């Protein structure tokens, strides 16, 4: 038998490699624009004809190439961006594999004109299917102008499989948008079939978003900014009410590079959770900067996917950053964007704050959670005081507060006795302006009217945050059960439950699995009464059974929300004014006092005018 193995010719090898890098016109657009950025261009023009099938041209004012480099650039594995293997882990440029130009040249007719600013003459080079047809000195402006004609002219099967002009152009627009978003300081223009589609001047991220997506988005942008030891997050997210059903306006950039990452998307969505309708997606453009050594962006040939050293950390940082941004948008004006009037008129925003509120906040729960420095939240710490200022004015005991004269309504004298009917000694205390209604609602005066708090929902929020903090710090306090009960579950349920035992332990559930399907509960978080643990385990199971596969990051939160709801249900009514005040303080020290973890309203504010209206005044 003759030998059959042969080496592929360079030409074929390049064509095969090209298939990985250049799948469609948009991939060539991406590679060429990235090269321009890497070359330090401040102006980049993209010219497209027939969705890139006829022409893709990228012209930049970057540093250009020497005649030798112009030729070298089209060799495979020719790159100016890495010299040693260590460079791979420090890489900050967009491209580095040295494959793009070689790949493009293997499957198209390419002409490049380039000149370095400090040389008189530039170079023109014409390459067709890896073959250099011509190279000559050429008079051009500094920078590089690269034309890719008749993409896939020599790979008919590929050309044939290109989608419609509209589809391919959409892909090009997507790439253009991503790159333009990532580099607001660079000016971009896009021409399609001879007409100018975008003319984006150099600016900041906000002007760039507006330039790309239109002026109407401007008022709907909420700034996100967070800095931690691990990473920096900044960008904009859309107001919840602008979320819509079509995906497409969600952008993540890691170290300037657009990436798709379902896990990170999930982190953002979970921060919005009940604020957006099911199956709608908020707009976001988020930039994460972190040590390039901690992220591997090269797990996919087109480099849109990433792997992190620590996904979970990124997840929680991201989620916290968005939550805080949204919270701030809900309750306090921010310097970088103008609030619509419906927001500025919210009582939460328009009410003043007293010193007691501030000191309450300083010793409050928020403060304790965030005082562990170098966390994503820590930046929020100073701000949360500011938020208090804008947040609300709970009228407490007027004697101990320096309130504005009109800050509270007249005190009904009967309240103290109403609250504590059988205990006259209490009426000697300063009059409380809180009223427990039917044991379930707590009414209190605020500057603009009356606030009605649903007590068990307030507890739900409070417990949830306590548990979450315990979970995050893994310091759940457990109260030991004297005669530990054992519960058994169906085998498949037992399997699920066993999976979350370590997580439950973090919040104080000491459950050990015994036998194949038994669970012995040796300890529960303090505050849980006997018997409740069984119901909680059932709740948790119910969730685990129905959880969707992408809910991994949300799982523990949901579990904790179930536990919190269960705990909240069994609280005795709070009759003591101090206990009521403590509840209010802890509620408003939480990250999202307005909603329970599963999105139910915790309180309403009824305007004074509305109350007067009801009385026909
Ligand atoms: P990579 O970008 O991975 O290095 P490419 O094949 O995309 O590989 O480019 C090869 C080399 O050609 C680059 O490293 C760079 O030195 C040079 N080059 C490509 N495009 C440009 C450009 N627009 N301006 C200046 N130099 C460029
Ligand atoms: Mg490149």
Coordinates of C-alpha atoms and ligand atoms in Angstrom, one line a residue:
X1 CA 0.0 0.0 0.0
X2 CA 1.3 3.5 -0.8
X3 CA 1.7 6.1 1.9
X4 CA -1.3 8.4 1.9
X5 CA -0.5 11.2 4.4
X6 CA 0.4 14.6 2.8
X7 CA 1.0 18.0 4.3
X8 CA -1.7 20.6 3.4
X9 CA -0.5 23.4 1.2
X10 CA -0.3 26.8 2.9
X11 CA -3.1 27.9 0.8
X12 CA -5.5 25.2 2.0
X13 CA -4.3 25.5 5.5
X14 CA -5.0 29.2 5.4
X15 CA -8.5 28.6 4.0
X16 CA -9.3 26.1 6.7
X17 CA -8.0 28.5 9.4
X18 CA -9.9 31.3 7.7
X19 CA -13.1 29.4 8.3
X20 CA -12.6 29.7 12.0
X21 CA -11.9 33.4 12.0
X22 CA -14.0 34.7 9.1
X23 CA -17.4 33.1 9.2
X24 CA -19.2 35.9 7.6
X25 CA -18.7 39.5 6.5
X26 CA -19.3 40.7 10.1
X27 CA -16.3 38.7 11.4
X28 CA -14.0 40.4 8.9
X29 CA -15.5 43.8 10.0
X30 CA -14.7 43.0 13.6
X31 CA -11.1 41.9 12.9
X32 CA -10.3 44.9 10.8
X33 CA -11.9 47.4 13.2
X34 CA -10.1 45.8 16.1
X35 CA -6.8 46.1 14.3
X36 CA -7.5 49.8 13.8
X37 CA -8.1 50.3 17.5
X38 CA -5.0 48.3 18.3
X39 CA -3.1 50.7 16.0
X40 CA -4.2 53.6 18.1
X41 CA -6.6 55.1 15.6
X42 CA -8.8 58.0 16.8
X43 CA -10.9 58.0 13.7
X44 CA -12.2 54.9 12.0
X45 CA -14.5 54.6 8.9
X46 CA -16.3 51.5 7.9
X47 CA -17.6 51.3 4.3
X48 CA -19.9 48.4 3.4
X49 CA -21.3 47.4 0.0
X50 CA -23.9 44.7 -0.4
X51 CA -23.7 43.6 3.3
X52 CA -20.0 43.1 2.9
X53 CA -20.2 40.6 0.2
X54 CA -19.0 43.1 -2.4
X55 CA -16.8 45.3 -0.2
X56 CA -15.7 45.8 3.4
X57 CA -13.4 48.7 3.8
X58 CA -11.9 50.0 7.0
X59 CA -9.9 53.2 7.0
X60 CA -8.1 54.5 10.1
X61 CA -5.7 57.2 11.1
X62 CA -3.6 54.8 13.3
X63 CA 0.1 54.2 13.3
X64 CA 0.3 52.4 9.9
X65 CA 2.8 49.8 8.8
X66 CA 6.3 49.8 7.3
X67 CA 6.5 48.2 3.8
X68 CA 7.9 45.0 5.4
X69 CA 5.3 44.9 8.0
X70 CA 2.6 45.4 5.4
X71 CA 3.7 42.2 3.8
X72 CA 4.3 40.4 7.0
X73 CA 0.9 41.3 8.4
X74 CA -0.7 38.8 6.0
X75 CA 1.4 35.8 7.2
X76 CA -0.2 33.4 9.5
X77 CA 0.8 33.8 13.1
X78 CA 2.3 37.2 12.2
X79 CA 1.6 39.6 15.0
X80 CA 3.3 42.5 16.6
X81 CA 1.4 42.0 19.8
X82 CA 3.0 39.1 21.6
X83 CA 6.6 38.1 21.8
X84 CA 6.7 35.7 24.8
X85 CA 4.2 33.4 26.2
X86 CA 3.9 35.6 29.3
X87 CA 2.5 38.4 27.0
X88 CA -0.5 36.2 26.6
X89 CA -1.5 36.7 30.2
X90 CA -1.1 40.5 30.0
X91 CA -2.7 41.1 26.7
X92 CA -4.7 44.3 26.5
X93 CA -5.0 44.6 22.8
X94 CA -8.1 43.3 20.9
X95 CA -6.3 40.9 18.6
X96 CA -3.2 38.9 19.3
X97 CA -3.4 35.6 17.4
X98 CA -2.0 37.0 14.2
X99 CA -4.5 35.2 12.2
X100 CA -7.0 37.7 11.1
X101 CA -5.3 39.3 8.1
X102 CA -4.0 36.0 6.9
X103 CA -7.4 34.5 7.1
X104 CA -9.1 37.4 5.4
X105 CA -6.5 37.3 2.6
X106 CA -7.1 33.6 2.1
X107 CA -10.7 34.0 1.2
X108 CA -11.0 37.4 -0.5
X109 CA -9.3 40.0 -2.7
X110 CA -7.6 42.3 -0.4
X111 CA -6.0 45.7 -1.1
X112 CA -4.2 47.6 1.7
X113 CA -2.8 51.1 1.7
X114 CA -0.8 52.1 4.7
X115 CA 1.7 54.6 5.8
X116 CA 3.5 55.4 9.0
X117 CA 3.2 59.1 10.0
X118 CA 7.0 59.6 10.0
X119 CA 7.6 58.3 6.5
X120 CA 7.1 60.1 3.2
X121 CA 5.8 57.2 1.2
X122 CA 3.3 54.6 2.0
X123 CA 2.7 51.1 0.7
X124 CA 0.0 49.5 -1.5
X125 CA -0.3 45.8 -1.4
X126 CA -2.8 43.6 -3.3
X127 CA -3.4 40.0 -2.2
X128 CA -5.8 37.5 -3.6
X129 CA -6.3 34.1 -1.9
X130 CA -3.0 34.4 -0.1
X131 CA -1.1 35.3 -3.3
X132 CA 0.6 38.6 -3.3
X133 CA -0.3 40.2 -6.6
X134 CA 1.4 43.5 -6.1
X135 CA 3.4 45.6 -3.7
X136 CA 4.4 49.1 -4.4
X137 CA 5.3 52.4 -2.8
X138 CA 2.2 54.6 -2.7
X139 CA 1.3 58.1 -1.7
X140 CA -1.5 58.0 1.0
X141 CA -2.5 59.6 4.2
X142 CA -0.9 58.3 7.4
X143 CA -2.9 55.3 8.7
X144 CA -4.2 52.2 7.2
X145 CA -6.9 51.7 4.6
X146 CA -7.9 48.1 4.0
X147 CA -10.3 46.9 1.4
X148 CA -11.8 43.4 1.4
X149 CA -13.5 42.6 -1.9
X150 CA -15.7 39.7 -2.9
X151 CA -15.4 37.8 0.3
X152 CA -15.4 34.0 -0.2
X153 CA -14.9 34.5 -4.0
X154 CA -12.7 31.3 -3.9
X155 CA -14.9 29.3 -1.5
X156 CA -18.2 29.1 -3.3
X157 CA -19.8 26.9 -0.7
X158 CA -19.2 29.5 1.9
X159 CA -20.4 32.3 -0.2
X160 CA -23.5 30.3 -1.0
X161 CA -24.3 29.9 2.6
X162 CA -24.2 33.5 3.5
X163 CA -27.6 34.7 4.7
X164 CA -29.7 37.4 3.1
X165 CA -28.3 40.9 2.7
X166 CA -30.5 42.1 5.5
X167 CA -29.2 39.5 7.9
X168 CA -25.6 39.9 7.1
X169 CA -25.9 43.6 7.3
X170 CA -27.5 43.2 10.7
X171 CA -24.5 41.2 11.9
X172 CA -22.2 43.9 10.7
X173 CA -24.3 46.5 12.5
X174 CA -24.0 44.4 15.7
X175 CA -20.2 44.3 15.5
X176 CA -20.0 48.0 14.6
X177 CA -22.3 48.9 17.6
X178 CA -20.3 46.8 20.1
X179 CA -17.0 48.3 19.0
X180 CA -18.3 51.8 18.9
X181 CA -19.8 51.4 22.4
X182 CA -16.5 50.0 23.7
X183 CA -14.5 53.0 22.4
X184 CA -16.5 56.2 22.9
X185 CA -13.3 58.2 22.7
X186 CA -12.8 57.1 19.1
X187 CA -14.8 58.7 16.2
X188 CA -16.6 56.3 14.0
X189 CA -18.5 56.5 10.7
X190 CA -20.4 53.9 8.9
X191 CA -21.4 54.0 5.2
X192 CA -23.7 51.4 3.7
X193 CA -24.1 51.3 -0.1
X194 CA -22.9 54.9 -0.3
X195 CA -25.0 56.5 2.4
X196 CA -23.9 57.5 5.8
X197 CA -25.6 55.5 8.6
X198 CA -23.6 56.6 11.6
X199 CA -21.5 59.6 12.3
X200 CA -20.2 59.3 15.8
X201 CA -18.0 62.0 17.2
X202 CA -15.6 61.2 19.9
X203 CA -17.3 61.7 23.3
X204 CA -18.2 59.8 26.5
X205 CA -20.2 56.6 26.9
X206 CA -23.4 58.5 27.3
X207 CA -23.1 60.5 24.1
X208 CA -22.0 57.3 22.4
X209 CA -25.1 55.4 23.5
X210 CA -27.3 58.2 22.4
X211 CA -25.5 58.4 19.1
X212 CA -26.1 54.7 18.5
X213 CA -29.5 54.2 20.0
X214 CA -31.1 57.5 19.6
X215 CA -31.9 60.5 21.8
X216 CA -34.9 59.0 23.5
X217 CA -32.7 56.6 25.5
X218 CA -30.9 59.4 27.3
X219 CA -33.5 60.0 30.0
X220 CA -33.8 56.3 30.7
X221 CA -30.2 55.6 31.5
X222 CA -29.1 54.8 35.1
X223 CA -25.4 55.1 35.7
X224 CA -23.6 52.1 37.3
X225 CA -20.3 52.6 39.1
X226 CA -18.6 50.3 41.5
X227 CA -15.0 49.7 42.3
X228 CA -13.6 46.9 44.4
X229 CA -10.2 45.3 44.9
X230 CA -11.2 42.7 42.4
X231 CA -12.8 44.7 39.6
X232 CA -14.3 47.9 38.4
X233 CA -17.8 48.0 37.0
X234 CA -19.2 50.9 35.2
X235 CA -21.7 51.7 32.5
X236 CA -25.4 52.3 32.2
X237 CA -28.5 50.3 32.7
X238 CA -32.0 51.1 31.5
X239 CA -34.8 52.1 33.8
X240 CA -36.9 49.0 34.6
X241 CA -39.9 50.3 32.8
X242 CA -38.0 50.5 29.5
X243 CA -37.3 46.8 29.5
X244 CA -38.7 45.0 26.5
X245 CA -39.2 41.7 25.0
X246 CA -36.6 41.8 22.3
X247 CA -33.1 41.0 23.3
X248 CA -30.2 42.8 21.6
X249 CA -29.5 45.9 23.7
X250 CA -27.5 44.0 26.4
X251 CA -23.8 44.5 26.3
X252 CA -21.0 43.3 28.4
X253 CA -17.5 44.3 27.9
X254 CA -14.6 42.8 29.8
X255 CA -11.4 44.8 29.5
X256 CA -12.9 46.5 26.5
X257 CA -13.9 43.4 24.7
X258 CA -17.5 42.5 24.0
X259 CA -18.5 39.2 25.5
X260 CA -21.6 37.1 25.9
X261 CA -22.0 35.4 29.2
X262 CA -25.3 33.9 30.3
X263 CA -24.2 33.8 33.9
X264 CA -23.4 37.5 34.0
X265 CA -26.6 38.3 32.2
X266 CA -28.4 36.4 34.9
X267 CA -26.7 38.5 37.6
X268 CA -28.1 41.6 36.0
X269 CA -31.5 40.2 35.6
X270 CA -31.6 39.0 39.1
X271 CA -30.8 42.5 40.3
X272 CA -33.8 43.8 38.4
X273 CA -35.8 40.8 39.5
X274 CA -39.3 42.0 40.3
X275 CA -38.8 45.4 38.8
X276 CA -39.2 44.1 35.2
X277 CA -41.9 41.9 33.8
X278 CA -41.2 38.3 33.1
X279 CA -39.5 37.7 29.8
X280 CA -38.5 41.3 29.3
X281 CA -35.0 42.5 29.2
X282 CA -33.6 45.8 30.4
X283 CA -31.0 47.7 28.4
X284 CA -27.5 47.6 29.7
X285 CA -24.0 48.5 28.7
X286 CA -21.6 47.4 31.3
X287 CA -17.8 47.5 31.4
X288 CA -15.9 45.2 33.7
X289 CA -12.3 45.9 34.2
X290 CA -10.2 43.3 35.9
X291 CA -6.7 41.9 35.9
X292 CA -6.4 40.2 32.5
X293 CA -4.6 37.3 34.3
X294 CA -7.9 36.5 36.1
X295 CA -10.0 36.1 33.0
X296 CA -9.6 33.9 30.0
X297 CA -11.2 35.5 27.0
X298 CA -9.7 33.2 24.5
X299 CA -11.7 30.1 25.1
X300 CA -13.6 30.6 21.9
X301 CA -12.1 31.4 18.5
X302 CA -14.2 34.5 18.0
X303 CA -13.4 35.5 21.5
X304 CA -16.9 36.4 22.7
X305 CA -16.9 34.0 25.5
X306 CA -15.1 34.2 28.8
X307 CA -14.0 32.1 31.7
X308 CA -13.3 33.7 35.1
X309 CA -11.2 32.4 37.9
X310 CA -14.1 33.1 40.1
X311 CA -17.5 33.3 38.5
X312 CA -19.4 33.5 41.8
X313 CA -17.5 36.6 42.9
X314 CA -18.1 38.3 39.6
X315 CA -21.8 37.4 39.8
X316 CA -22.3 38.9 43.2
X317 CA -20.3 42.0 42.5
X318 CA -22.3 42.6 39.4
X319 CA -25.6 42.0 41.0
X320 CA -24.7 44.3 43.9
X321 CA -23.6 47.0 41.5
X322 CA -26.8 47.0 39.6
X323 CA -29.0 46.8 42.7
X324 CA -27.3 49.8 44.2
X325 CA -27.6 51.7 40.9
X326 CA -31.3 50.9 40.7
X327 CA -31.8 51.7 44.4
X328 CA -30.2 55.0 44.0
X329 CA -32.3 55.7 40.9
X330 CA -35.4 54.9 42.8
X331 CA -34.8 57.1 45.7
X332 CA -32.2 59.7 45.1
X333 CA -31.2 61.9 42.3
X334 CA -27.7 61.2 41.0
X335 CA -25.3 63.7 39.5
X336 CA -25.0 62.1 36.2
X337 CA -28.6 61.9 35.1
X338 CA -31.7 63.9 35.4
X339 CA -34.6 62.4 37.2
X340 CA -38.0 62.5 35.6
X341 CA -40.6 64.5 37.6
X342 CA -42.6 61.5 38.7
X343 CA -39.5 60.3 40.5
X344 CA -38.5 63.6 42.1
X345 CA -42.0 63.9 43.4
X346 CA -41.9 60.6 45.2
X347 CA -42.1 61.1 48.9
X348 CA -39.0 59.0 49.3
X349 CA -37.1 61.6 47.4
X350 CA -38.7 64.8 48.6
X351 CA -38.6 64.2 52.3
X352 CA -36.0 65.6 54.6
X353 CA -34.0 63.6 57.1
X354 CA -33.3 64.1 60.8
X355 CA -30.2 63.5 62.8
X356 CA -31.8 60.5 64.5
X357 CA -32.3 58.9 61.1
X358 CA -28.7 59.4 60.3
X359 CA -27.4 58.0 63.5
X360 CA -29.9 55.2 63.2
X361 CA -28.5 54.5 59.8
X362 CA -25.0 54.6 61.0
X363 CA -25.6 51.9 63.6
X364 CA -28.1 50.1 61.4
X365 CA -28.0 46.8 59.8
X366 CA -26.8 48.1 56.4
X367 CA -23.8 49.5 58.1
X368 CA -22.9 46.3 59.8
X369 CA -23.3 44.3 56.6
X370 CA -21.1 46.7 54.7
X371 CA -18.5 47.4 57.3
X372 CA -16.5 44.4 56.1
X373 CA -14.3 46.4 53.8
X374 CA -13.2 45.7 50.3
X375 CA -16.6 44.3 49.3
X376 CA -18.6 45.4 46.4
X377 CA -21.0 47.1 48.8
X378 CA -18.5 49.1 50.6
X379 CA -18.7 52.0 48.2
X380 CA -22.3 52.2 48.9
X381 CA -21.7 52.9 52.6
X382 CA -21.2 56.6 52.3
X383 CA -23.9 56.9 49.8
X384 CA -26.4 55.0 51.9
X385 CA -26.3 57.9 54.3
X386 CA -27.1 60.3 51.5
X387 CA -29.9 58.1 50.5
X388 CA -31.3 58.3 54.0
X389 CA -31.3 62.0 53.6
X390 CA -33.5 61.7 50.6
X391 CA -35.3 58.7 51.6
X392 CA -37.9 59.4 54.1
X393 CA -38.9 61.1 57.3
X394 CA -40.4 58.9 59.8
X395 CA -41.9 61.0 62.4
X396 CA -40.7 59.5 65.7
X397 CA -41.0 61.1 69.1
X398 CA -41.2 64.8 68.3
X399 CA -39.6 65.7 71.6
X400 CA -36.3 63.9 70.7
X401 CA -36.0 65.2 67.2
X402 CA -35.3 68.4 65.5
X403 CA -37.9 68.3 62.8
X404 CA -39.1 70.9 60.5
X405 CA -42.2 72.4 61.9
X406 CA -44.4 70.9 59.2
X407 CA -42.7 67.6 59.2
X408 CA -45.3 65.7 61.1
X409 CA -49.0 65.7 61.4
X410 CA -50.6 66.5 64.7
X411 CA -50.2 63.7 67.1
X412 CA -53.4 61.9 68.0
X413 CA -53.3 61.6 71.8
X414 CA -55.1 58.3 72.0
X415 CA -52.4 56.3 70.2
X416 CA -50.3 55.3 73.1
X417 CA -53.2 53.7 74.9
X418 CA -54.4 52.1 71.7
X419 CA -51.2 50.4 71.2
X420 CA -50.8 49.1 74.7
X421 CA -54.3 48.7 76.0
X422 CA -53.7 46.7 79.2
X423 CA -50.5 48.4 80.3
X424 CA -51.1 51.9 81.6
X425 CA -47.4 52.3 82.7
X426 CA -46.6 52.6 79.0
X427 CA -48.7 55.6 78.5
X428 CA -46.2 57.5 80.6
X429 CA -43.7 57.1 77.7
X430 CA -43.6 59.8 75.0
X431 CA -46.5 59.5 72.6
X432 CA -45.8 57.2 69.7
X433 CA -47.1 58.2 66.3
X434 CA -47.3 54.6 65.1
X435 CA -50.5 52.6 65.0
X436 CA -50.8 48.9 64.6
X437 CA -53.9 48.1 62.5
X438 CA -55.5 44.7 62.9
X439 CA -52.2 43.4 64.0
X440 CA -50.9 43.2 60.5
X441 CA -50.3 46.8 59.3
X442 CA -48.3 49.5 60.9
X443 CA -49.3 53.1 60.1
X444 CA -47.0 56.0 60.7
X445 CA -46.9 59.6 59.7
X446 CA -44.4 60.8 57.2
X447 CA -43.9 64.3 56.0
X448 CA -46.0 64.0 52.9
X449 CA -48.8 61.9 54.5
X450 CA -49.1 58.5 55.9
X451 CA -47.0 55.4 55.5
X452 CA -48.6 52.0 55.8
X453 CA -46.3 49.1 56.3
X454 CA -47.3 45.5 55.8
X455 CA -45.6 44.1 58.9
X456 CA -45.0 40.5 57.8
X457 CA -43.7 41.6 54.5
X458 CA -41.4 44.0 56.3
X459 CA -40.2 41.0 58.3
X460 CA -39.7 39.1 55.1
X461 CA -37.4 41.7 53.7
X462 CA -35.5 42.0 57.1
X463 CA -35.1 38.3 57.6
X464 CA -34.0 37.8 54.0
X465 CA -31.3 40.3 54.4
X466 CA -30.1 38.9 57.7
X467 CA -30.0 35.4 56.2
X468 CA -28.2 36.6 53.1
X469 CA -25.6 38.3 55.3
X470 CA -25.2 35.2 57.3
X471 CA -24.9 33.2 54.1
X472 CA -22.3 35.6 52.7
X473 CA -20.2 35.6 55.8
X474 CA -21.0 31.9 56.5
X475 CA -21.6 32.8 60.1
X476 CA -25.2 31.6 60.5
X477 CA -26.0 31.3 64.2
X478 CA -27.6 28.0 64.9
X479 CA -29.7 27.0 67.8
X480 CA -29.3 23.4 68.8
X481 CA -32.4 21.2 68.9
X482 CA -32.6 19.1 72.0
X483 CA -34.3 16.1 70.4
X484 CA -33.3 16.3 66.8
X485 CA -36.2 15.2 64.6
X486 CA -35.5 13.1 61.5
X487 CA -37.6 13.6 58.4
X488 CA -37.6 11.4 55.3
X489 CA -38.1 12.3 51.7
X490 CA -38.6 10.5 48.4
X491 CA -35.3 9.4 47.1
X492 CA -35.1 11.8 44.2
X493 CA -36.1 14.7 46.6
X494 CA -33.5 13.5 49.1
X495 CA -30.9 13.8 46.3
X496 CA -31.8 17.4 45.6
X497 CA -31.9 18.4 49.2
X498 CA -28.5 16.9 49.9
X499 CA -27.1 19.2 47.3
X500 CA -28.0 22.3 49.2
X501 CA -27.2 21.1 52.7
X502 CA -23.8 22.9 52.8
X503 CA -25.5 26.1 51.7
X504 CA -28.2 25.8 54.3
X505 CA -25.5 25.2 56.9
X506 CA -24.0 28.5 56.2
X507 CA -27.2 30.2 57.4
X508 CA -27.6 28.0 60.5
X509 CA -29.5 24.9 59.4
X510 CA -27.5 22.0 60.7
X511 CA -29.1 19.2 58.8
X512 CA -27.3 15.9 58.4
X513 CA -28.5 13.3 56.0
X514 CA -29.0 9.9 57.6
X515 CA -29.5 6.8 55.6
X516 CA -30.6 7.1 52.0
X517 CA -33.5 9.4 52.4
X518 CA -33.5 10.7 56.0
X519 CA -32.5 14.1 57.3
X520 CA -31.9 14.8 60.9
X521 CA -32.2 18.4 61.9
X522 CA -29.8 19.2 64.7
X523 CA -29.9 22.9 64.6
X524 CA -31.8 25.8 63.0
X525 CA -31.2 29.5 62.7
X526 CA -32.1 31.2 65.9
X527 CA -35.6 32.5 65.7
X528 CA -37.2 29.5 64.1
X529 CA -39.7 27.6 66.1
X530 CA -39.9 23.9 66.2
X531 CA -41.7 22.2 63.4
X532 CA -41.0 25.1 61.1
X533 CA -37.8 23.5 59.8
X534 CA -39.9 20.7 58.1
X535 CA -42.0 23.2 56.2
X536 CA -38.9 25.1 55.2
X537 CA -37.3 22.0 53.9
X538 CA -40.4 21.3 51.9
X539 CA -40.4 24.8 50.5
X540 CA -36.8 24.5 49.5
X541 CA -37.5 21.2 47.8
X542 CA -40.4 22.6 46.0
X543 CA -38.2 25.3 44.6
X544 CA -35.3 23.0 43.7
X545 CA -37.7 20.8 41.8
X546 CA -38.9 23.6 39.6
X547 CA -35.8 25.7 39.3
X548 CA -34.8 26.3 35.8
X549 CA -31.3 25.3 34.9
X550 CA -30.0 28.8 34.4
X551 CA -31.1 29.8 37.9
X552 CA -27.9 28.6 39.6
X553 CA -26.9 32.0 40.9
X554 CA -30.3 32.7 42.1
X555 CA -30.8 29.4 43.9
X556 CA -29.6 30.4 47.3
X557 CA -31.4 33.7 47.2
X558 CA -34.6 32.0 46.5
X559 CA -34.1 29.5 49.2
X560 CA -33.4 32.3 51.7
X561 CA -36.4 34.1 50.5
X562 CA -38.5 31.0 51.3
X563 CA -37.0 30.8 54.7
X564 CA -37.6 34.5 55.3
X565 CA -41.2 34.2 54.2
X566 CA -41.7 31.3 56.5
X567 CA -40.1 33.1 59.4
X568 CA -42.1 36.3 58.8
X569 CA -45.4 34.4 58.9
X570 CA -44.9 33.3 62.5
X571 CA -43.9 36.5 64.1
X572 CA -46.1 37.7 66.9
X573 CA -47.7 41.1 66.4
X574 CA -45.4 43.9 67.5
X575 CA -47.1 46.1 70.0
X576 CA -44.2 47.9 71.6
X577 CA -43.4 51.3 70.1
X578 CA -39.7 50.5 70.4
X579 CA -40.1 47.2 68.6
X580 CA -42.1 49.0 65.9
X581 CA -39.4 51.6 65.5
X582 CA -36.8 48.9 65.4
X583 CA -38.7 47.2 62.6
X584 CA -38.9 50.4 60.6
X585 CA -35.3 51.2 61.2
X586 CA -34.1 47.8 60.1
X587 CA -36.5 47.8 57.1
X588 CA -35.1 51.1 55.8
X589 CA -31.6 49.9 56.5
X590 CA -32.1 47.1 54.1
X591 CA -31.1 47.3 50.5
X592 CA -34.6 47.3 49.1
X593 CA -37.2 48.3 51.7
X594 CA -39.9 48.7 49.1
X595 CA -40.2 45.1 48.1
X596 CA -40.2 41.6 49.6
X597 CA -37.6 39.3 48.0
X598 CA -40.2 38.0 45.7
X599 CA -41.4 41.5 44.7
X600 CA -44.5 42.2 46.8
X601 CA -44.9 45.8 48.0
X602 CA -43.9 46.2 51.6
X603 CA -45.3 49.7 52.2
X604 CA -47.4 52.4 50.6
X605 CA -47.3 56.1 51.2
X606 CA -50.7 57.8 51.1
X607 CA -50.4 61.5 50.4
X608 CA -51.8 63.9 52.9
X609 CA -53.8 65.5 50.0
X610 CA -55.3 62.1 49.2
X611 CA -56.4 61.6 52.8
X612 CA -57.9 65.1 52.8
X613 CA -59.7 64.3 49.6
X614 CA -61.2 61.2 51.1
X615 CA -62.6 63.3 53.9
X616 CA -63.9 65.8 51.4
X617 CA -61.7 68.6 52.6
Ligands
LIG1 P1 -3.2 40.4 15.4 O1 -4.2 41.6 15.4 O2 -3.8 39.2 16.1 O3 -1.8 40.8 15.7 P2 -3.8 40.5 12.6 O4 -3.6 39.4 11.5 O5 -5.1 41.0 12.8 O6 -3.2 39.8 13.8 O7 -2.7 41.6 12.2 C1 -1.4 41.3 12.1 C2 -0.5 42.5 12.4 O8 -0.7 43.5 11.4 C3 -0.8 43.2 13.7 O9 -0.2 42.6 14.8 C4 -0.4 44.6 13.4 O10 1.0 44.8 13.7 C5 -0.6 44.8 11.9 N1 -1.8 45.5 11.6 C6 -3.0 45.0 11.2 N2 -3.9 46.0 11.0 C7 -3.3 47.1 11.3 C8 -3.7 48.5 11.2 N3 -5.0 48.9 10.9 N4 -2.8 49.5 11.5 C9 -1.6 49.1 11.9 N5 -1.1 47.9 11.9 C10 -2.0 46.9 11.6
LIG2 MG1 -6.1 41.6 14.6

